[in-house]
């Protein structure tokens, strides 16, 4: 449980010491080091801390810093440098010391405006994810199951012969009631005519409009099986192939949208381009990202992975904040989150991710 008054966050199980093991003095110094590092990305020295009103000598402060370093919570990148939190230290801070800051009215308005984008749901998801990316200065991402398209019309456009003058093909064009358009290439039965393409498209539009793909396939199988259709053999085969290619493809896929990768290439990343390159490479592996978000969909709490706690982004030293969201029936319908460097403003970004998840829940409900 976080320190923000009750919002639940689930973290990776690690051997981080409880905050109660730190004295008040050590806790205060540790917080100041973490706050300073998260603010500007630089190690914090004893002189800086002494000037911050601690009423302790630099020697006393150095002693506490050494204790925190021995506990694995702080590290010194160079002998003469100050201290910065380790991933273990960041975990302790997020788990026990972070004071979350609710999104401002302007931030909430930006997210809600993007989610209200008219058109196909995927466009609204992409727009909302782009807004989350902008507000967090991270890469934003969202994953939802492939939605059941409700059919409006279906048509077939001839493409001519396949590669090398082989089997003829057609483009099957599905238009959904939400305005979405999907295309699939299907192989044509031998000798199929242009009139058979038109007949098959007209039949499917008239018979299947207003149905989902699952409902449409059941009706087609029933009507063709019972001989209720007046379609000729070529058109029958075309109808069956058209529905099959959509159903098989759609059942296997989730929709994963990533926006704002370019925000990872900021001025602070210039000194660590290799880390950023690895992170961008990881983001290209969308199956792995989808698996990570799938793991984050369990339960209701926000998941926060810091550095090596997440195997996918461990090499790039990055953090992931992800939150599942549910539909009106209580089932998880997606996961939204951000990916960025471990030096994130967790107190600000976590509530923004939470609010985005709540907004998308209303959109998808």
PDB file of N, CA, C and O in Angstrom, residues 3-49:
ATOM      1  N   UNK A   3       1.784   5.466   0.171  1.00  0.00           N
ATOM      2  CA  UNK A   3       1.589   6.475   1.205  1.00  0.00           C
ATOM      3  C   UNK A   3       0.671   7.593   0.744  1.00  0.00           C
ATOM      4  O   UNK A   3       0.644   8.656   1.309  1.00  0.00           O
ATOM      5  N   UNK A   4      -0.147   7.365  -0.285  1.00  0.00           N
ATOM      6  CA  UNK A   4      -0.950   8.468  -0.809  1.00  0.00           C
ATOM      7  C   UNK A   4      -2.379   8.421  -0.303  1.00  0.00           C
ATOM      8  O   UNK A   4      -3.267   9.009  -0.881  1.00  0.00           O
ATOM      9  N   UNK A   5      -2.617   7.669   0.756  1.00  0.00           N
ATOM     10  CA  UNK A   5      -3.948   7.681   1.328  1.00  0.00           C
ATOM     11  C   UNK A   5      -4.776   6.485   0.912  1.00  0.00           C
ATOM     12  O   UNK A   5      -5.993   6.509   1.008  1.00  0.00           O
ATOM     13  N   UNK A   6      -4.190   5.437   0.397  1.00  0.00           N
ATOM     14  CA  UNK A   6      -4.970   4.238   0.185  1.00  0.00           C
ATOM     15  C   UNK A   6      -4.900   3.631  -1.202  1.00  0.00           C
ATOM     16  O   UNK A   6      -5.348   2.526  -1.393  1.00  0.00           O
ATOM     17  N   UNK A   7      -4.422   4.331  -2.205  1.00  0.00           N
ATOM     18  CA  UNK A   7      -4.352   3.731  -3.530  1.00  0.00           C
ATOM     19  C   UNK A   7      -3.389   2.561  -3.509  1.00  0.00           C
ATOM     20  O   UNK A   7      -2.288   2.654  -2.979  1.00  0.00           O
ATOM     21  N   UNK A   8      -3.799   1.464  -4.112  1.00  0.00           N
ATOM     22  CA  UNK A   8      -2.992   0.242  -4.048  1.00  0.00           C
ATOM     23  C   UNK A   8      -2.080   0.144  -5.258  1.00  0.00           C
ATOM     24  O   UNK A   8      -2.493   0.379  -6.383  1.00  0.00           O
ATOM     25  N   UNK A   9      -0.852  -0.219  -4.990  1.00  0.00           N
ATOM     26  CA  UNK A   9       0.100  -0.494  -6.054  1.00  0.00           C
ATOM     27  C   UNK A   9       0.701  -1.863  -5.780  1.00  0.00           C
ATOM     28  O   UNK A   9       0.993  -2.213  -4.644  1.00  0.00           O
ATOM     29  N   UNK A  10       0.891  -2.653  -6.826  1.00  0.00           N
ATOM     30  CA  UNK A  10       1.542  -3.953  -6.683  1.00  0.00           C
ATOM     31  C   UNK A  10       2.931  -3.848  -7.261  1.00  0.00           C
ATOM     32  O   UNK A  10       3.122  -3.397  -8.381  1.00  0.00           O
ATOM     33  N   UNK A  11       3.910  -4.281  -6.509  1.00  0.00           N
ATOM     34  CA  UNK A  11       5.297  -4.187  -6.919  1.00  0.00           C
ATOM     35  C   UNK A  11       5.882  -5.583  -7.098  1.00  0.00           C
ATOM     36  O   UNK A  11       5.310  -6.582  -6.698  1.00  0.00           O
ATOM     37  N   UNK A  12       7.042  -5.632  -7.663  1.00  0.00           N
ATOM     38  CA  UNK A  12       7.765  -6.896  -7.738  1.00  0.00           C
ATOM     39  C   UNK A  12       8.248  -7.281  -6.354  1.00  0.00           C
ATOM     40  O   UNK A  12       8.624  -6.434  -5.548  1.00  0.00           O
ATOM     41  N   UNK A  13       8.196  -8.573  -6.063  1.00  0.00           N
ATOM     42  CA  UNK A  13       8.654  -9.040  -4.753  1.00  0.00           C
ATOM     43  C   UNK A  13      10.174  -9.030  -4.717  1.00  0.00           C
ATOM     44  O   UNK A  13      10.845  -9.791  -5.405  1.00  0.00           O
ATOM     45  N   UNK A  14      10.756  -8.152  -3.950  1.00  0.00           N
ATOM     46  CA  UNK A  14      12.203  -8.051  -3.880  1.00  0.00           C
ATOM     47  C   UNK A  14      12.619  -7.982  -2.422  1.00  0.00           C
ATOM     48  O   UNK A  14      11.814  -7.777  -1.521  1.00  0.00           O
ATOM     49  N   UNK A  15      13.920  -8.131  -2.181  1.00  0.00           N
ATOM     50  CA  UNK A  15      14.431  -8.175  -0.806  1.00  0.00           C
ATOM     51  C   UNK A  15      14.750  -6.780  -0.306  1.00  0.00           C
ATOM     52  O   UNK A  15      15.798  -6.542   0.278  1.00  0.00           O
ATOM     53  N   UNK A  16      13.855  -5.830  -0.531  1.00  0.00           N
ATOM     54  CA  UNK A  16      14.060  -4.472  -0.073  1.00  0.00           C
ATOM     55  C   UNK A  16      13.687  -4.365   1.396  1.00  0.00           C
ATOM     56  O   UNK A  16      12.625  -4.834   1.795  1.00  0.00           O
ATOM     57  N   UNK A  17      14.520  -3.733   2.235  1.00  0.00           N
ATOM     58  CA  UNK A  17      14.196  -3.631   3.659  1.00  0.00           C
ATOM     59  C   UNK A  17      12.982  -2.738   3.871  1.00  0.00           C
ATOM     60  O   UNK A  17      12.740  -1.802   3.113  1.00  0.00           O
ATOM     61  N   UNK A  18      12.173  -3.001   4.881  1.00  0.00           N
ATOM     62  CA  UNK A  18      11.025  -2.132   5.157  1.00  0.00           C
ATOM     63  C   UNK A  18      11.494  -0.755   5.606  1.00  0.00           C
ATOM     64  O   UNK A  18      12.576  -0.599   6.188  1.00  0.00           O
ATOM     65  N   UNK A  19      10.665   0.226   5.337  1.00  0.00           N
ATOM     66  CA  UNK A  19      11.023   1.603   5.665  1.00  0.00           C
ATOM     67  C   UNK A  19      11.212   1.780   7.164  1.00  0.00           C
ATOM     68  O   UNK A  19      11.970   2.651   7.614  1.00  0.00           O
ATOM     69  N   UNK A  20      10.547   0.925   7.979  1.00  0.00           N
ATOM     70  CA  UNK A  20      10.654   1.050   9.437  1.00  0.00           C
ATOM     71  C   UNK A  20      12.056   0.771   9.945  1.00  0.00           C
ATOM     72  O   UNK A  20      12.398   1.148  11.074  1.00  0.00           O
ATOM     73  N   UNK A  21      12.900   0.117   9.142  1.00  0.00           N
ATOM     74  CA  UNK A  21      14.267  -0.166   9.566  1.00  0.00           C
ATOM     75  C   UNK A  21      15.149   1.072   9.548  1.00  0.00           C
ATOM     76  O   UNK A  21      16.245   1.064  10.111  1.00  0.00           O
ATOM     77  N   UNK A  22      14.698   2.141   8.906  1.00  0.00           N
ATOM     78  CA  UNK A  22      15.486   3.367   8.829  1.00  0.00           C
ATOM     79  C   UNK A  22      15.132   4.293   9.985  1.00  0.00           C
ATOM     80  O   UNK A  22      13.960   4.444  10.355  1.00  0.00           O
ATOM     81  N   UNK A  23      16.123   4.936  10.546  1.00  0.00           N
ATOM     82  CA  UNK A  23      15.874   5.953  11.560  1.00  0.00           C
ATOM     83  C   UNK A  23      15.241   7.168  10.904  1.00  0.00           C
ATOM     84  O   UNK A  23      15.260   7.310   9.678  1.00  0.00           O
ATOM     85  N   UNK A  24      14.678   8.046  11.714  1.00  0.00           N
ATOM     86  CA  UNK A  24      14.079   9.263  11.159  1.00  0.00           C
ATOM     87  C   UNK A  24      15.103  10.068  10.372  1.00  0.00           C
ATOM     88  O   UNK A  24      14.798  10.610   9.299  1.00  0.00           O
ATOM     89  N   UNK A  25      16.333  10.149  10.917  1.00  0.00           N
ATOM     90  CA  UNK A  25      17.387  10.909  10.237  1.00  0.00           C
ATOM     91  C   UNK A  25      17.728  10.256   8.894  1.00  0.00           C
ATOM     92  O   UNK A  25      17.815  10.948   7.870  1.00  0.00           O
ATOM     93  N   UNK A  26      17.892   8.937   8.885  1.00  0.00           N
ATOM     94  CA  UNK A  26      18.235   8.243   7.643  1.00  0.00           C
ATOM     95  C   UNK A  26      17.099   8.349   6.636  1.00  0.00           C
ATOM     96  O   UNK A  26      17.334   8.515   5.431  1.00  0.00           O
ATOM     97  N   UNK A  27      15.860   8.263   7.126  1.00  0.00           N
ATOM     98  CA  UNK A  27      14.710   8.360   6.218  1.00  0.00           C
ATOM     99  C   UNK A  27      14.649   9.732   5.569  1.00  0.00           C
ATOM    100  O   UNK A  27      14.372   9.859   4.375  1.00  0.00           O
ATOM    101  N   UNK A  28      14.923  10.776   6.350  1.00  0.00           N
ATOM    102  CA  UNK A  28      14.880  12.137   5.818  1.00  0.00           C
ATOM    103  C   UNK A  28      15.970  12.341   4.772  1.00  0.00           C
ATOM    104  O   UNK A  28      15.713  12.882   3.680  1.00  0.00           O
ATOM    105  N   UNK A  29      17.166  11.905   5.069  1.00  0.00           N
ATOM    106  CA  UNK A  29      18.266  12.065   4.116  1.00  0.00           C
ATOM    107  C   UNK A  29      18.009  11.230   2.860  1.00  0.00           C
ATOM    108  O   UNK A  29      18.239  11.687   1.726  1.00  0.00           O
ATOM    109  N   UNK A  30      17.533  10.017   3.046  1.00  0.00           N
ATOM    110  CA  UNK A  30      17.243   9.155   1.897  1.00  0.00           C
ATOM    111  C   UNK A  30      16.198   9.807   0.991  1.00  0.00           C
ATOM    112  O   UNK A  30      16.349   9.839  -0.241  1.00  0.00           O
ATOM    113  N   UNK A  31      15.129  10.345   1.570  1.00  0.00           N
ATOM    114  CA  UNK A  31      14.099  10.992   0.766  1.00  0.00           C
ATOM    115  C   UNK A  31      14.675  12.165  -0.022  1.00  0.00           C
ATOM    116  O   UNK A  31      14.357  12.349  -1.201  1.00  0.00           O
ATOM    117  N   UNK A  32      15.522  12.961   0.617  1.00  0.00           N
ATOM    118  CA  UNK A  32      16.089  14.128  -0.066  1.00  0.00           C
ATOM    119  C   UNK A  32      16.988  13.704  -1.227  1.00  0.00           C
ATOM    120  O   UNK A  32      17.009  14.358  -2.271  1.00  0.00           O
ATOM    121  N   UNK A  33      17.746  12.631  -1.032  1.00  0.00           N
ATOM    122  CA  UNK A  33      18.596  12.144  -2.123  1.00  0.00           C
ATOM    123  C   UNK A  33      17.736  11.680  -3.295  1.00  0.00           C
ATOM    124  O   UNK A  33      18.002  12.017  -4.455  1.00  0.00           O
ATOM    125  N   UNK A  34      16.690  10.896  -3.000  1.00  0.00           N
ATOM    126  CA  UNK A  34      15.832  10.392  -4.072  1.00  0.00           C
ATOM    127  C   UNK A  34      15.109  11.536  -4.763  1.00  0.00           C
ATOM    128  O   UNK A  34      15.063  11.597  -6.000  1.00  0.00           O
ATOM    129  N   UNK A  35      14.555  12.456  -3.997  1.00  0.00           N
ATOM    130  CA  UNK A  35      13.854  13.598  -4.605  1.00  0.00           C
ATOM    131  C   UNK A  35      14.793  14.392  -5.511  1.00  0.00           C
ATOM    132  O   UNK A  35      14.417  14.786  -6.628  1.00  0.00           O
ATOM    133  N   UNK A  36      16.010  14.638  -5.028  1.00  0.00           N
ATOM    134  CA  UNK A  36      16.965  15.394  -5.843  1.00  0.00           C
ATOM    135  C   UNK A  36      17.333  14.665  -7.117  1.00  0.00           C
ATOM    136  O   UNK A  36      17.411  15.261  -8.198  1.00  0.00           O
ATOM    137  N   UNK A  37      17.555  13.369  -7.012  1.00  0.00           N
ATOM    138  CA  UNK A  37      17.934  12.587  -8.184  1.00  0.00           C
ATOM    139  C   UNK A  37      16.786  12.517  -9.196  1.00  0.00           C
ATOM    140  O   UNK A  37      17.001  12.672 -10.416  1.00  0.00           O
ATOM    141  N   UNK A  38      15.562  12.293  -8.722  1.00  0.00           N
ATOM    142  CA  UNK A  38      14.432  12.227  -9.639  1.00  0.00           C
ATOM    143  C   UNK A  38      14.170  13.572 -10.304  1.00  0.00           C
ATOM    144  O   UNK A  38      13.629  13.629 -11.408  1.00  0.00           O
ATOM    145  N   UNK A  39      14.559  14.646  -9.617  1.00  0.00           N
ATOM    146  CA  UNK A  39      14.309  15.979 -10.171  1.00  0.00           C
ATOM    147  C   UNK A  39      15.255  16.312 -11.301  1.00  0.00           C
ATOM    148  O   UNK A  39      14.848  16.832 -12.354  1.00  0.00           O
ATOM    149  N   UNK A  40      16.558  16.058 -11.123  1.00  0.00           N
ATOM    150  CA  UNK A  40      17.511  16.485 -12.149  1.00  0.00           C
ATOM    151  C   UNK A  40      18.438  15.386 -12.654  1.00  0.00           C
ATOM    152  O   UNK A  40      19.300  15.632 -13.505  1.00  0.00           O
ATOM    153  N   UNK A  41      18.312  14.191 -12.132  1.00  0.00           N
ATOM    154  CA  UNK A  41      19.118  13.074 -12.633  1.00  0.00           C
ATOM    155  C   UNK A  41      20.553  13.073 -12.201  1.00  0.00           C
ATOM    156  O   UNK A  41      21.352  12.284 -12.715  1.00  0.00           O
ATOM    157  N   UNK A  42      20.916  13.903 -11.228  1.00  0.00           N
ATOM    158  CA  UNK A  42      22.301  14.000 -10.786  1.00  0.00           C
ATOM    159  C   UNK A  42      22.460  13.455  -9.368  1.00  0.00           C
ATOM    160  O   UNK A  42      21.547  13.590  -8.545  1.00  0.00           O
ATOM    161  N   UNK A  43      23.615  12.854  -9.058  1.00  0.00           N
ATOM    162  CA  UNK A  43      23.869  12.418  -7.682  1.00  0.00           C
ATOM    163  C   UNK A  43      23.810  13.612  -6.730  1.00  0.00           C
ATOM    164  O   UNK A  43      24.123  14.744  -7.104  1.00  0.00           O
ATOM    165  N   UNK A  44      23.407  13.346  -5.498  1.00  0.00           N
ATOM    166  CA  UNK A  44      23.258  14.398  -4.490  1.00  0.00           C
ATOM    167  C   UNK A  44      24.376  14.241  -3.471  1.00  0.00           C
ATOM    168  O   UNK A  44      24.562  13.162  -2.890  1.00  0.00           O
ATOM    169  N   UNK A  45      25.145  15.327  -3.254  1.00  0.00           N
ATOM    170  CA  UNK A  45      26.287  15.281  -2.350  1.00  0.00           C
ATOM    171  C   UNK A  45      25.953  15.741  -0.938  1.00  0.00           C
ATOM    172  O   UNK A  45      24.915  16.361  -0.690  1.00  0.00           O
ATOM    173  N   UNK A  46      26.877  15.485  -0.017  1.00  0.00           N
ATOM    174  CA  UNK A  46      26.660  15.843   1.387  1.00  0.00           C
ATOM    175  C   UNK A  46      26.592  17.356   1.581  1.00  0.00           C
ATOM    176  O   UNK A  46      25.836  17.849   2.424  1.00  0.00           O
ATOM    177  N   UNK A  47      27.348  18.105   0.786  1.00  0.00           N
ATOM    178  CA  UNK A  47      27.303  19.561   0.920  1.00  0.00           C
ATOM    179  C   UNK A  47      25.932  20.095   0.524  1.00  0.00           C
ATOM    180  O   UNK A  47      25.388  20.996   1.180  1.00  0.00           O
ATOM    181  N   UNK A  48      25.385  19.551  -0.526  1.00  0.00           N
ATOM    182  CA  UNK A  48      24.046  19.978  -0.948  1.00  0.00           C
ATOM    183  C   UNK A  48      23.030  19.678   0.139  1.00  0.00           C
ATOM    184  O   UNK A  48      22.152  20.504   0.452  1.00  0.00           O
ATOM    185  N   UNK A  49      23.139  18.518   0.743  1.00  0.00           N
ATOM    186  CA  UNK A  49      22.213  18.149   1.802  1.00  0.00           C
ATOM    187  C   UNK A  49      22.401  19.036   3.034  1.00  0.00           C
ATOM    188  O   UNK A  49      21.420  19.423   3.688  1.00  0.00           O
TER     189      UNK A  49
END
